[in-house]
DNA sequence: CACTTGACCTGTCCGC
DNA sequence: TGCGGACAGGTCAAGT
């Protein structure tokens, strides 16, 4: 998915775009994408006003005036795109003003019907929505829309009381936010102790250790700290944890500044891509020169994930 | 408990 | 061009 910098970018975009808007309708084409009881939707989503947009780890939180929150995980291919204009619905049925029951299916326009709906096919993403990856549409009373798109259907949207959000399993287990100003290198190193017998790549991807690091920033920060991803956590000296702490924060802050990484699908709340991949040092750069030493970057497999390294400079634990 | 692997999905790319 | 397999930003539920 979108990792911490991408979710943060979406959060900042939505914070500017949807606070104060009132929800008029909500529909889904896939009950797994939005598995909520129609009664909850009717009573706590429809007519609710958006009062805040937050992020915790890779999860987006849209707080509503009803004391309910939309909890959203984009997983691998999710997008959350705001479109501030009325569009043609094609075969999407927005009538009725309430959520269809959990078994209902909203027909999705086929390509020939969908293609010109709302704009010329050469227009940007926002003009082609909804499309075949659209899973949830939220319509606001001013005619604007929020689209949850997800090609692989791993992501989800859930509606729950705001006070219950911290109690869901993921929130109970998730580790500290690495960009919080008072989060220290010593705390960072301490978090890894219970994963001493696994690889640093597996440990840094573990959301219960540190929140928000995914495959891109794992590879980028391990390269920055000159640590081989296969190194066992218990073999890493404290000085290297200090380096890794600094690199995780530097890489993520740079990515936020660049609007995140668009490897394939990711776009921000306005449908635009991020440019961090132009600044990546190893991720998806196999066959190219290491920017530090010139050695050819290679791709290996660590912890079941594609992993990019410089075989010359990432020597710790090799 | 800690750790690893497969499953969840659709689309794309690569080799034959 | 077609077909099969591997792979893709993330998490879980199972296994050991």
XYZ file of C-alpha atoms (C1' of nucleotides) in Angstrom:
350
model
C 0.000 0.000 0.000
C 0.652 3.241 0.341
C 3.040 3.401 3.266
C 3.192 6.096 5.937
C 4.241 8.977 3.609
C 1.539 8.162 1.058
C -1.194 7.867 3.690
C 0.037 11.082 5.305
C -0.150 12.826 1.924
C -3.719 11.624 1.399
C -4.577 12.721 4.928
C -3.250 16.228 4.379
C -5.122 16.500 1.088
C -8.421 15.344 2.533
C -7.950 17.571 5.570
C -7.991 20.566 3.232
C -10.728 19.255 0.971
C -13.537 17.593 2.948
C -13.737 19.043 6.465
C -17.137 20.612 6.964
C -18.753 18.689 4.121
C -21.976 16.818 4.790
C -22.436 13.271 3.552
C -25.485 12.742 1.381
C -25.148 9.160 0.158
C -22.755 6.209 0.237
C -22.704 3.146 -2.009
C -20.434 0.191 -2.627
C -20.020 -2.420 -5.341
C -18.251 -4.850 -3.011
C -19.527 -5.619 0.510
C -16.031 -6.683 1.577
C -14.792 -3.178 0.836
C -17.382 -1.624 3.146
C -18.906 -4.296 5.360
C -21.194 -2.166 7.489
C -24.731 -2.642 8.647
C -27.115 -0.489 6.579
C -28.709 0.785 9.800
C -25.396 2.192 11.054
C -24.791 3.825 7.702
C -28.248 5.339 7.722
C -28.030 6.701 11.259
C -24.351 7.641 11.641
C -23.020 8.311 8.122
C -25.823 9.877 6.118
C -26.219 13.570 7.040
C -23.012 13.474 9.128
C -20.511 16.319 8.861
C -16.786 15.613 8.448
C -15.035 17.182 11.438
C -11.469 15.833 11.187
C -9.152 13.675 9.095
C -6.388 11.797 10.923
C -3.783 9.114 10.310
C -2.396 6.382 12.559
C 0.248 4.119 11.016
C -1.095 3.374 7.511
C -4.721 3.820 8.542
C -6.826 6.870 7.648
C -9.469 8.103 10.063
C -12.312 10.378 8.981
C -14.136 11.634 12.072
C -17.797 12.538 11.793
C -20.147 14.779 13.772
C -22.090 11.673 14.844
C -19.132 10.490 16.961
C -18.549 7.775 14.379
C -15.377 7.425 12.320
C -14.681 6.056 8.869
C -11.615 3.845 9.283
C -9.865 3.231 5.975
C -6.975 0.951 5.029
C -5.689 1.255 1.465
C -3.564 -1.912 1.647
C -1.686 -2.456 -1.647
C -3.695 -0.662 -4.324
C -6.220 1.515 -2.545
C -6.852 5.101 -3.561
C -8.967 7.794 -1.929
C -9.716 10.498 -4.445
C -11.840 13.596 -3.974
C -13.600 15.075 -7.010
C -15.124 18.490 -6.528
C -17.737 18.450 -9.231
C -20.793 16.617 -10.349
C -20.078 13.732 -12.666
C -22.110 11.399 -14.803
C -22.855 8.263 -12.864
C -23.221 5.939 -15.791
C -24.777 2.843 -14.304
C -23.926 3.742 -10.706
C -27.114 4.099 -8.782
C -26.914 6.901 -6.232
C -30.628 7.092 -5.594
C -32.264 6.510 -2.267
C -29.841 8.258 0.041
C -28.815 5.217 2.016
C -26.493 2.298 1.833
C -27.702 -0.723 -0.102
C -27.912 -3.837 2.034
C -24.735 -5.841 2.397
C -25.609 -8.258 -0.388
C -26.474 -5.700 -2.979
C -24.239 -5.049 -5.933
C -23.974 -1.751 -7.692
C -23.495 -2.397 -11.391
C -20.244 -1.025 -12.726
C -20.293 0.521 -16.131
C -18.370 -1.454 -18.725
C -15.435 0.187 -20.386
C -17.217 1.513 -23.428
C -19.896 3.114 -21.292
C -17.470 4.302 -18.653
C -14.862 5.774 -20.917
C -16.448 9.067 -21.731
C -18.487 9.460 -18.574
C -17.676 12.849 -17.153
C -14.867 13.760 -19.501
C -12.532 13.082 -22.350
C -10.500 9.869 -22.008
C -7.284 11.865 -22.026
C -8.327 13.807 -18.968
C -6.771 12.981 -15.599
C -7.987 10.269 -13.272
C -10.500 12.504 -11.564
C -12.432 12.822 -14.803
C -12.703 9.085 -15.348
C -14.178 8.199 -11.962
C -15.943 6.042 -11.097
C -14.045 3.324 -12.927
C -13.861 -0.440 -12.669
C -11.678 -0.275 -9.540
C -14.113 1.995 -7.665
C -15.406 0.175 -4.573
C -17.089 2.897 -2.529
C -18.543 6.284 -3.478
C -19.393 8.910 -0.900
C -21.392 11.837 -2.180
C -21.488 15.130 -0.307
C -24.447 17.485 -0.263
C -22.582 20.062 -2.382
C -22.294 17.568 -5.264
C -18.656 16.650 -4.669
C -17.555 13.024 -4.238
C -14.998 10.889 -2.460
C -14.027 7.706 -4.322
C -12.416 4.683 -2.700
C -10.760 2.742 -5.525
C -8.991 -0.564 -4.998
C -7.933 -2.815 -7.820
C -7.032 -5.789 -5.636
C -9.870 -5.475 -3.112
C -7.555 -5.909 -0.112
C -8.395 -2.527 1.331
C -11.480 -1.639 3.313
C -13.621 1.107 4.783
C -15.341 0.623 8.128
C -17.702 2.780 10.098
C -17.436 2.575 13.868
C -17.858 4.707 16.971
C -14.883 7.052 17.305
C -14.186 5.922 20.865
C -13.826 2.312 19.697
C -11.136 3.006 17.097
C -8.225 2.618 19.563
C -9.654 -0.749 20.641
C -9.491 -2.531 17.297
C -6.810 -5.233 17.229
C -4.530 -3.399 14.832
C -4.560 -0.184 16.871
C -3.851 -2.078 20.084
C -0.810 -3.774 18.592
C 0.685 -1.092 16.370
C 4.006 0.463 17.354
C 4.961 4.132 17.779
C 4.862 6.750 15.031
C 8.459 7.142 13.836
C 8.078 10.815 12.898
C 6.769 11.982 16.272
C 9.209 14.645 17.547
C 9.673 13.007 20.947
C 10.388 9.546 19.527
C 14.057 8.830 20.195
C 16.734 6.540 18.755
C 16.910 4.715 22.073
C 13.170 4.001 21.956
C 13.520 2.899 18.349
C 16.245 0.375 19.193
C 14.303 -0.878 22.202
C 11.292 -1.763 20.033
C 13.337 -4.329 18.096
C 14.444 -6.389 21.073
C 11.609 -8.895 20.971
C 12.349 -9.637 17.308
C 16.002 -10.462 17.944
C 15.950 -13.779 16.084
C 14.498 -12.596 12.796
C 15.936 -10.483 9.989
C 15.972 -6.714 10.229
C 13.875 -6.566 7.051
C 11.093 -8.652 8.615
C 11.308 -6.685 11.863
C 11.147 -3.226 10.319
C 8.118 -4.254 8.259
C 6.392 -5.477 11.437
C 3.832 -2.812 12.276
C 3.875 -3.779 15.943
C 7.545 -2.770 16.110
C 7.355 0.572 14.284
C 4.297 2.038 12.569
C 4.200 2.879 8.908
C 7.297 1.356 7.326
C 6.560 -0.729 4.212
C 8.664 -2.327 1.521
C 9.843 0.850 -0.201
C 11.052 2.706 2.891
C 12.431 -0.467 4.472
C 14.800 -0.916 1.528
C 15.614 2.777 1.283
C 16.418 3.211 4.973
C 18.455 -0.025 5.240
C 20.547 1.177 2.307
C 20.981 4.533 4.043
C 22.156 2.861 7.239
C 24.376 0.404 5.317
C 22.684 -2.640 6.862
C 22.114 -5.834 4.906
C 18.378 -6.708 5.105
C 19.144 -10.337 6.007
C 21.031 -9.354 9.152
C 19.569 -10.865 12.300
C 18.283 -8.153 14.600
C 20.250 -9.523 17.540
C 23.504 -9.073 15.610
C 23.029 -5.375 14.909
C 25.040 -2.997 17.113
C 23.343 -0.033 18.777
C 25.217 2.434 16.572
C 23.528 0.893 13.529
C 20.096 1.260 15.126
C 20.897 4.936 15.581
C 21.711 5.182 11.869
C 18.584 3.281 10.909
C 16.440 5.517 13.104
C 17.876 8.598 11.402
C 17.403 7.096 7.930
C 13.800 5.994 8.504
C 12.884 9.504 9.545
C 14.888 11.195 6.787
C 13.507 8.986 4.031
C 9.917 9.342 5.177
C 10.174 13.094 5.641
C 11.663 13.466 2.160
C 8.911 11.302 0.701
C 6.186 13.363 2.367
C 7.840 16.457 0.906
C 7.714 14.812 -2.541
C 4.083 13.742 -2.178
C 4.905 10.061 -1.593
C 5.942 7.288 -3.970
C 3.966 6.199 -6.993
C 5.291 2.760 -7.789
C 2.150 1.735 -9.654
C -1.251 2.809 -8.411
C -0.782 5.343 -5.658
C -2.314 8.794 -6.090
C -3.103 11.528 -3.591
C -6.520 12.910 -2.648
C -6.570 14.926 -5.865
C -5.660 11.967 -8.066
C -2.035 13.040 -8.555
C 1.073 10.885 -8.357
C 3.951 11.315 -5.904
C 7.542 11.788 -7.029
C 9.660 10.087 -4.353
C 10.566 7.282 -6.786
C 12.644 9.849 -8.688
C 14.745 10.177 -5.534
C 14.915 6.499 -4.550
C 18.420 5.135 -4.092
C 17.742 1.378 -4.371
C 14.046 0.594 -4.547
C 13.204 -0.759 -8.022
C 16.665 0.306 -9.223
C 18.131 -3.168 -9.790
C 20.722 -3.102 -12.582
C 21.509 0.569 -11.952
C 24.511 2.004 -10.115
C 24.495 2.474 -6.350
C 24.556 6.252 -5.869
C 27.127 5.858 -3.084
C 29.688 3.442 -4.541
C 28.679 2.702 -8.120
C 28.196 -1.026 -7.628
C 25.246 -2.486 -9.503
C 22.122 -2.712 -7.341
C 20.599 -6.166 -7.121
C 17.211 -7.528 -6.159
C 16.977 -10.409 -3.714
C 14.227 -11.946 -1.578
C 14.170 -11.399 2.173
C 11.257 -12.124 4.512
C 9.228 -13.135 1.470
C 9.491 -9.687 -0.071
C 11.358 -8.347 -3.061
C 14.375 -6.547 -1.583
C 16.777 -4.120 -3.235
C 20.352 -3.721 -2.027
C 23.798 -2.545 -2.894
C 25.853 -5.718 -2.423
C 28.968 -3.644 -1.735
C 27.881 -1.119 0.832
C 25.286 -3.043 2.822
C 27.767 -5.266 4.585
C 26.616 -5.352 8.187
C 25.559 -8.889 8.957
C 26.144 -10.067 5.413
C 5.521 -16.351 22.653
C 8.411 -15.724 18.099
C 8.708 -16.834 13.479
C 7.401 -18.287 8.590
C 4.318 -19.152 4.987
C 0.185 -18.905 2.401
C -4.067 -16.472 1.437
C -6.679 -12.608 0.115
C -7.497 -10.241 -5.332
C -6.628 -8.212 -10.004
C -3.486 -6.835 -13.397
C 0.890 -6.841 -15.741
C 5.044 -8.490 -17.358
C 8.226 -11.991 -18.978
C 9.619 -16.326 -21.036
C 8.199 -19.995 -23.972
C -0.713 -13.284 -29.822
C -1.464 -16.799 -26.465
C -0.592 -19.091 -22.097
C 1.419 -20.047 -17.570
C 3.777 -18.416 -13.801
C 5.813 -14.966 -10.957
C 5.206 -10.832 -8.919
C 3.147 -6.275 -6.957
C 3.026 -0.743 -1.914
C 0.000 -4.999 3.303
C -1.893 -7.556 6.726
C -3.879 -11.903 8.825
C -4.687 -16.631 9.992
C -2.635 -20.620 10.154
C 1.257 -23.543 10.571
C 5.924 -24.946 13.043
